[in-house]
C-alpha positions as a Python dict, from the first residue, in 0.01 Angstrom:
ca = {
    (1, 'M'): (0, 0, 0),
    (2, 'L'): (10, 3, -379),
    (3, 'V'): (275, 225, -537),
    (4, 'G'): (270, 338, -899),
    (5, 'D'): (567, 534, -1029),
    (6, 'T'): (402, 635, -1358),
    (7, 'A'): (58, 750, -1464),
    (8, 'D'): (-6, 414, -1629),
    (9, 'D'): (101, 227, -1314),
    (10, 'M'): (-132, 442, -1105),
    (11, 'A'): (-424, 379, -1341),
    (12, 'T'): (-354, 5, -1331),
    (13, 'H'): (-356, 2, -951),
    (14, 'I'): (-675, 209, -935),
    (15, 'R'): (-848, -31, -1171),
    (16, 'R'): (-728, -326, -965),
    (17, 'V'): (-876, -174, -650),
    (18, 'L'): (-1205, -94, -823),
    (19, 'D'): (-1229, -450, -950),
    (20, 'S'): (-1164, -604, -608),
    (21, 'P'): (-1401, -508, -324),
    (22, 'E'): (-1194, -720, -83),
    (23, 'L'): (-873, -536, -172),
    (24, 'A'): (-1052, -202, -138),
    (25, 'I'): (-1164, -293, 214),
    (26, 'R'): (-813, -400, 316),
    (27, 'L'): (-655, -86, 176),
    (28, 'G'): (-926, 128, 332),
    (29, 'R'): (-859, -17, 676),
    (30, 'S'): (-484, 30, 631),
    (31, 'A'): (-542, 393, 530),
    (32, 'A'): (-769, 447, 832),
    (33, 'R'): (-509, 302, 1069),
    (34, 'F'): (-237, 522, 922),
    (35, 'A'): (-454, 834, 929),
    (36, 'S'): (-574, 778, 1285),
    (37, 'A'): (-216, 721, 1404),
    (38, 'Y'): (-116, 1062, 1268),
    (39, 'D'): (-439, 1240, 1351),
    (40, 'W'): (-397, 1600, 1467),
    (41, 'S'): (-503, 1501, 1817),
    (42, 'A'): (-221, 1245, 1833),
    (43, 'V'): (37, 1479, 1683),
    (44, 'G'): (-81, 1767, 1899),
    (45, 'S'): (-53, 1559, 2216),
    (46, 'A'): (296, 1450, 2116),
    (47, 'L'): (400, 1809, 2052),
    (48, 'C'): (271, 1917, 2394),
    (49, 'A'): (460, 1627, 2552),
    (50, 'V'): (784, 1728, 2381),
    (51, 'Y'): (742, 2087, 2499),
    (52, 'G'): (686, 1944, 2845),
    (53, 'G'): (1018, 1765, 2829),
    (54, 'E'): (905, 1412, 2740),
    (55, 'G'): (1071, 1213, 2463),
    (56, 'R'): (1302, 1483, 2330),
    (57, 'G'): (1534, 1340, 2067),
    (58, 'E'): (1317, 1030, 2038),
    (59, 'D'): (1168, 898, 1714),
    (60, 'W'): (797, 917, 1792),
    (61, 'N'): (681, 713, 1493),
    (62, 'H'): (676, 389, 1690),
    (63, 'R'): (440, 548, 1943),
    (64, 'F'): (207, 667, 1669),
    (65, 'A'): (216, 330, 1494),
    (66, 'T'): (116, 138, 1807),
    (67, 'Q'): (-192, 347, 1885),
    (68, 'A'): (-526, 171, 1856),
    (69, 'P'): (-674, 239, 1510),
    (70, 'V'): (-1010, 404, 1469),
    (71, 'D'): (-1174, 220, 1179),
    (72, 'A'): (-1505, 99, 1316),
    (73, 'H'): (-1687, 330, 1074),
    (74, 'L'): (-1557, 139, 772),
    (75, 'P'): (-1797, -105, 607),
    (76, 'S'): (-1728, -476, 634),
    (77, 'T'): (-1832, -521, 271),
    (78, 'R'): (-1825, -293, -27),
    (79, 'A'): (-2059, -273, -323),
    (80, 'V'): (-2007, -55, -630),
    (81, 'S'): (-2248, 236, -592),
    (82, 'K'): (-2235, 363, -950),
    (83, 'P'): (-2045, 313, -1276),
    (84, 'R'): (-1694, 454, -1296),
    (85, 'T'): (-1735, 823, -1354),
    (86, 'M'): (-1505, 1091, -1491),
    (87, 'L'): (-1579, 1444, -1366),
    (88, 'L'): (-1464, 1692, -1629),
    (89, 'L'): (-1419, 2065, -1574),
    (90, 'I'): (-1461, 2171, -1936),
    (91, 'N'): (-1428, 2543, -1872),
    (92, 'E'): (-1403, 2829, -1630),
    (93, 'G'): (-1640, 3119, -1666),
    (94, 'C'): (-2012, 3158, -1612),
    (95, 'N'): (-2299, 3388, -1705),
    (96, 'L'): (-2409, 3402, -1339),
    (97, 'R'): (-2236, 3542, -1031),
    (98, 'C'): (-2308, 3297, -751),
    (99, 'A'): (-2238, 3408, -395),
    (100, 'F'): (-2058, 3083, -309),
    (101, 'C'): (-1852, 3027, -626),
    (102, 'D'): (-1558, 3202, -792),
    (103, 'L'): (-1541, 3007, -1120),
    (104, 'W'): (-1711, 3294, -1301),
    (105, 'Q'): (-1408, 3520, -1251),
    (106, 'N'): (-1198, 3378, -1536),
    (107, 'F'): (-1307, 3264, -1881),
    (108, 'K'): (-1109, 2969, -2012),
    (109, 'N'): (-1232, 2687, -2236),
    (110, 'M'): (-1069, 2345, -2259),
    (111, 'D'): (-934, 2261, -2604),
    (112, 'V'): (-1157, 1975, -2715),
    (113, 'P'): (-950, 1824, -2999),
    (114, 'G'): (-609, 1871, -2839),
    (115, 'R'): (-681, 1815, -2471),
    (116, 'L'): (-1021, 1655, -2417),
    (117, 'L'): (-1013, 1375, -2675),
    (118, 'P'): (-692, 1218, -2534),
    (119, 'L'): (-846, 1236, -2185),
    (120, 'L'): (-1155, 1052, -2307),
    (121, 'D'): (-939, 781, -2461),
    (122, 'E'): (-752, 738, -2132),
    (123, 'A'): (-1078, 732, -1938),
    (124, 'V'): (-1223, 459, -2158),
    (125, 'S'): (-901, 256, -2134),
    (126, 'I'): (-938, 227, -1754),
    (127, 'G'): (-1305, 130, -1770),
    (128, 'T'): (-1485, 464, -1726),
    (129, 'K'): (-1854, 441, -1811),
    (130, 'T'): (-1993, 788, -1740),
    (131, 'L'): (-1873, 1141, -1819),
    (132, 'V'): (-2001, 1429, -1607),
    (133, 'I'): (-1931, 1764, -1776),
    (134, 'T'): (-1916, 2059, -1541),
    (135, 'G'): (-1757, 2403, -1529),
    (136, 'G'): (-1798, 2705, -1496),
    (137, 'E'): (-2110, 2691, -1702),
    (138, 'P'): (-2063, 2426, -1972),
    (139, 'F'): (-2325, 2578, -2201),
    (140, 'I'): (-2101, 2877, -2272),
    (141, 'H'): (-1830, 2649, -2417),
    (142, 'P'): (-1862, 2674, -2798),
    (143, 'D'): (-1752, 2312, -2849),
    (144, 'L'): (-1962, 2158, -2570),
    (145, 'F'): (-2160, 1935, -2800),
    (146, 'D'): (-1851, 1828, -2992),
    (147, 'A'): (-1731, 1698, -2657),
    (148, 'V'): (-2062, 1521, -2599),
    (149, 'A'): (-2047, 1362, -2945),
    (150, 'A'): (-1691, 1241, -2885),
    (151, 'A'): (-1789, 1088, -2551),
    (152, 'K'): (-2095, 917, -2694),
    (153, 'A'): (-1886, 779, -2983),
    (154, 'R'): (-1666, 614, -2721),
    (155, 'G'): (-1963, 450, -2552),
    (156, 'L'): (-1983, 683, -2252),
    (157, 'A'): (-2302, 800, -2086),
    (158, 'V'): (-2295, 1180, -2058),
    (159, 'N'): (-2431, 1414, -1794),
    (160, 'I'): (-2402, 1793, -1805),
    (161, 'T'): (-2422, 1999, -1485),
    (162, 'T'): (-2567, 2342, -1565),
    (163, 'N'): (-2739, 2645, -1417),
    (164, 'G'): (-3001, 2592, -1688),
    (165, 'T'): (-3030, 2951, -1806),
    (166, 'L'): (-2880, 2889, -2152),
    (167, 'V'): (-3062, 2567, -2241),
    (168, 'D'): (-3312, 2741, -2469),
    (169, 'K'): (-3034, 2915, -2665),
    (170, 'R'): (-2874, 2580, -2753),
    (171, 'W'): (-3188, 2368, -2756),
    (172, 'D'): (-3148, 2214, -3102),
    (173, 'E'): (-2787, 2114, -3030),
    (174, 'L'): (-2886, 1969, -2695),
    (175, 'V'): (-3170, 1754, -2825),
    (176, 'A'): (-2962, 1624, -3116),
    (177, 'S'): (-2654, 1553, -2904),
    (178, 'G'): (-2765, 1229, -2742),
    (179, 'V'): (-2680, 1360, -2394),
    (180, 'D'): (-2823, 1127, -2131),
    (181, 'S'): (-2898, 1363, -1844),
    (182, 'L'): (-2881, 1718, -1715),
    (183, 'S'): (-2825, 1829, -1356),
    (184, 'F'): (-2971, 2170, -1276),
    (185, 'S'): (-2862, 2396, -991),
    (186, 'I'): (-3158, 2549, -807),
    (187, 'D'): (-3089, 2720, -477),
    (188, 'G'): (-3423, 2850, -361),
    (189, 'M'): (-3762, 2964, -481),
    (190, 'G'): (-3770, 3269, -705),
    (191, 'A'): (-3609, 3566, -533),
    (192, 'S'): (-3384, 3356, -308),
    (193, 'H'): (-3238, 3167, -603),
    (194, 'D'): (-3189, 3485, -805),
    (195, 'A'): (-3017, 3659, -514),
    (196, 'L'): (-2772, 3372, -453),
    (197, 'R'): (-2709, 3329, -826),
    (198, 'G'): (-2658, 3702, -881),
    (199, 'Q'): (-2903, 3746, -1168),
    (200, 'K'): (-3267, 3846, -1169),
    (201, 'G'): (-3482, 3606, -1369),
    (202, 'A'): (-3241, 3313, -1338),
    (203, 'F'): (-3496, 3100, -1149),
    (204, 'K'): (-3760, 3150, -1415),
    (205, 'R'): (-3525, 3052, -1699),
    (206, 'T'): (-3397, 2744, -1516),
    (207, 'T'): (-3740, 2610, -1424),
    (208, 'S'): (-3860, 2688, -1776),
    (209, 'A'): (-3578, 2471, -1913),
    (210, 'L'): (-3671, 2189, -1674),
    (211, 'N'): (-4033, 2209, -1784),
    (212, 'R'): (-3940, 2213, -2153),
    (213, 'I'): (-3723, 1903, -2120),
    (214, 'R'): (-4000, 1723, -1934),
    (215, 'H'): (-4250, 1790, -2215),
    (216, 'E'): (-4035, 1810, -2530),
    (217, 'A'): (-3732, 1590, -2457),
    (218, 'P'): (-3837, 1334, -2194),
    (219, 'H'): (-3558, 1102, -2309),
    (220, 'I'): (-3315, 1333, -2125),
    (221, 'S'): (-3333, 1257, -1754),
    (222, 'T'): (-3301, 1547, -1511),
    (223, 'S'): (-3194, 1614, -1156),
    (224, 'V'): (-3181, 1918, -932),
    (225, 'Y'): (-2892, 2001, -700),
    (226, 'F'): (-2949, 2241, -410),
    (227, 'V'): (-2667, 2417, -224),
    (228, 'V'): (-2801, 2484, 125),
    (229, 'T'): (-2711, 2815, 292),
    (230, 'N'): (-2846, 3024, 575),
    (231, 'K'): (-3023, 3230, 306),
    (232, 'N'): (-3227, 2945, 159),
    (233, 'V'): (-3248, 2656, 409),
    (234, 'G'): (-3613, 2744, 471),
    (235, 'E'): (-3690, 2660, 107),
    (236, 'L'): (-3509, 2325, 90),
    (237, 'S'): (-3828, 2122, 124),
    (238, 'S'): (-4010, 2343, -127),
    (239, 'V'): (-3740, 2305, -390),
    (240, 'Y'): (-3741, 1928, -336),
    (241, 'D'): (-4116, 1923, -396),
    (242, 'L'): (-4070, 2143, -703),
    (243, 'A'): (-3803, 1914, -847),
    (244, 'R'): (-4022, 1607, -802),
    (245, 'S'): (-4313, 1789, -970),
    (246, 'Y'): (-4091, 1817, -1279),
    (247, 'G'): (-4000, 1449, -1257),
    (248, 'A'): (-3642, 1537, -1161),
    (249, 'N'): (-3425, 1361, -908),
    (250, 'F'): (-3293, 1569, -618),
    (251, 'D'): (-2972, 1604, -421),
    (252, 'F'): (-2855, 1860, -167),
    (253, 'W'): (-2566, 1947, 62),
    (254, 'P'): (-2458, 2240, 282),
    (255, 'V'): (-2243, 2508, 121),
    (256, 'N'): (-1863, 2475, 143),
    (257, 'D'): (-1596, 2747, 162),
    (258, 'A'): (-1838, 3034, 227),
    (259, 'E'): (-1843, 3080, 603),
    (260, 'D'): (-2086, 3371, 597),
    (261, 'L'): (-2344, 3134, 446),
    (262, 'Y'): (-2296, 2839, 685),
    (263, 'L'): (-2583, 2700, 893),
    (264, 'R'): (-2501, 2801, 1250),
    (265, 'T'): (-2808, 2922, 1439),
    (266, 'P'): (-3035, 2679, 1626),
    (267, 'E'): (-3322, 2795, 1403),
    (268, 'D'): (-3137, 2714, 1079),
    (269, 'L'): (-3020, 2378, 1211),
    (270, 'A'): (-3372, 2286, 1316),
    (271, 'I'): (-3503, 2375, 970),
    (272, 'W'): (-3228, 2165, 810),
    (273, 'R'): (-3315, 1861, 1020),
    (274, 'S'): (-3685, 1904, 948),
    (275, 'A'): (-3619, 1923, 573),
    (276, 'V'): (-3397, 1613, 582),
    (277, 'E'): (-3678, 1430, 760),
    (278, 'H'): (-3934, 1554, 503),
    (279, 'I'): (-3722, 1442, 209),
    (280, 'G'): (-3619, 1119, 379),
    (281, 'A'): (-3984, 1024, 429),
    (282, 'Q'): (-4015, 1009, 49),
    (283, 'E'): (-3661, 909, -49),
    (284, 'P'): (-3531, 594, 128),
    (285, 'E'): (-3172, 667, 26),
    (286, 'V'): (-3186, 1004, 203),
    (287, 'A'): (-3328, 837, 515),
    (288, 'E'): (-3045, 583, 508),
    (289, 'R'): (-2790, 868, 493),
    (290, 'A'): (-2943, 1066, 779),
    (291, 'A'): (-2626, 1031, 986),
    (292, 'Y'): (-2419, 1184, 708),
    (293, 'Y'): (-2654, 1480, 674),
    (294, 'E'): (-2627, 1534, 1049),
    (295, 'A'): (-2247, 1510, 1034),
    (296, 'A'): (-2248, 1767, 753),
    (297, 'L'): (-2357, 2030, 1003),
    (298, 'G'): (-2011, 2013, 1160),
}
């Protein structure tokens, strides 16, 4: 265990772990052993035993600590998968009304000079290389491109995650900003996307922005992120094919925290597995993560 009593101590320890794959593995195994010892199944069994009259008044920690750890899933080696990344929620508020998100309910913008710039300095000091700006919808923040300029001046690569509907309105700022990449949210073809995003015409504006970047600003790389629900799972493969036709990368995952949209029926699960297979046939990284996509169904 590494203990840091201050923010600086914590940052120092985090950097130490990131710089040492061997230390990360050791700490990961220790964390897995601790977590498995106090897993709900272990605690629940102990509680039932106590109610049954066993071990009342006893300190049960020694029993938990001597249980066999479950850490076989941990890798034996660790490689850095991507540069150190800071995920920044620059605002709350959005021009869309997505069925699986509540960040549109309040409008609040981060103060760039007073709040964001010190955060960027701290991020750089611990070795951060990439800034991902998200929201809300970042394009409604009036100082979005001041934030991009500040990040670029500090040597950071910058990605903006967006619904894509406001790209045309701020096109000149975007192209001049030096932003490295944009991640677009597309959750179905046409009507399905518009229904989930709560605005008619949203799909057309988003795909138009993707097409414009491809032809007029190819120096900005693009990706598409798809939130899979029981309303759009049948279009997962089609949106993947669409994204690749625009030269965009693609990522996807089942919806969280919206139980009415979960994949539950045998039909939806079969479509999900078929789409994962379709995408995996063209994307080796997706094929390698097949087990994770299957586990996501739980």
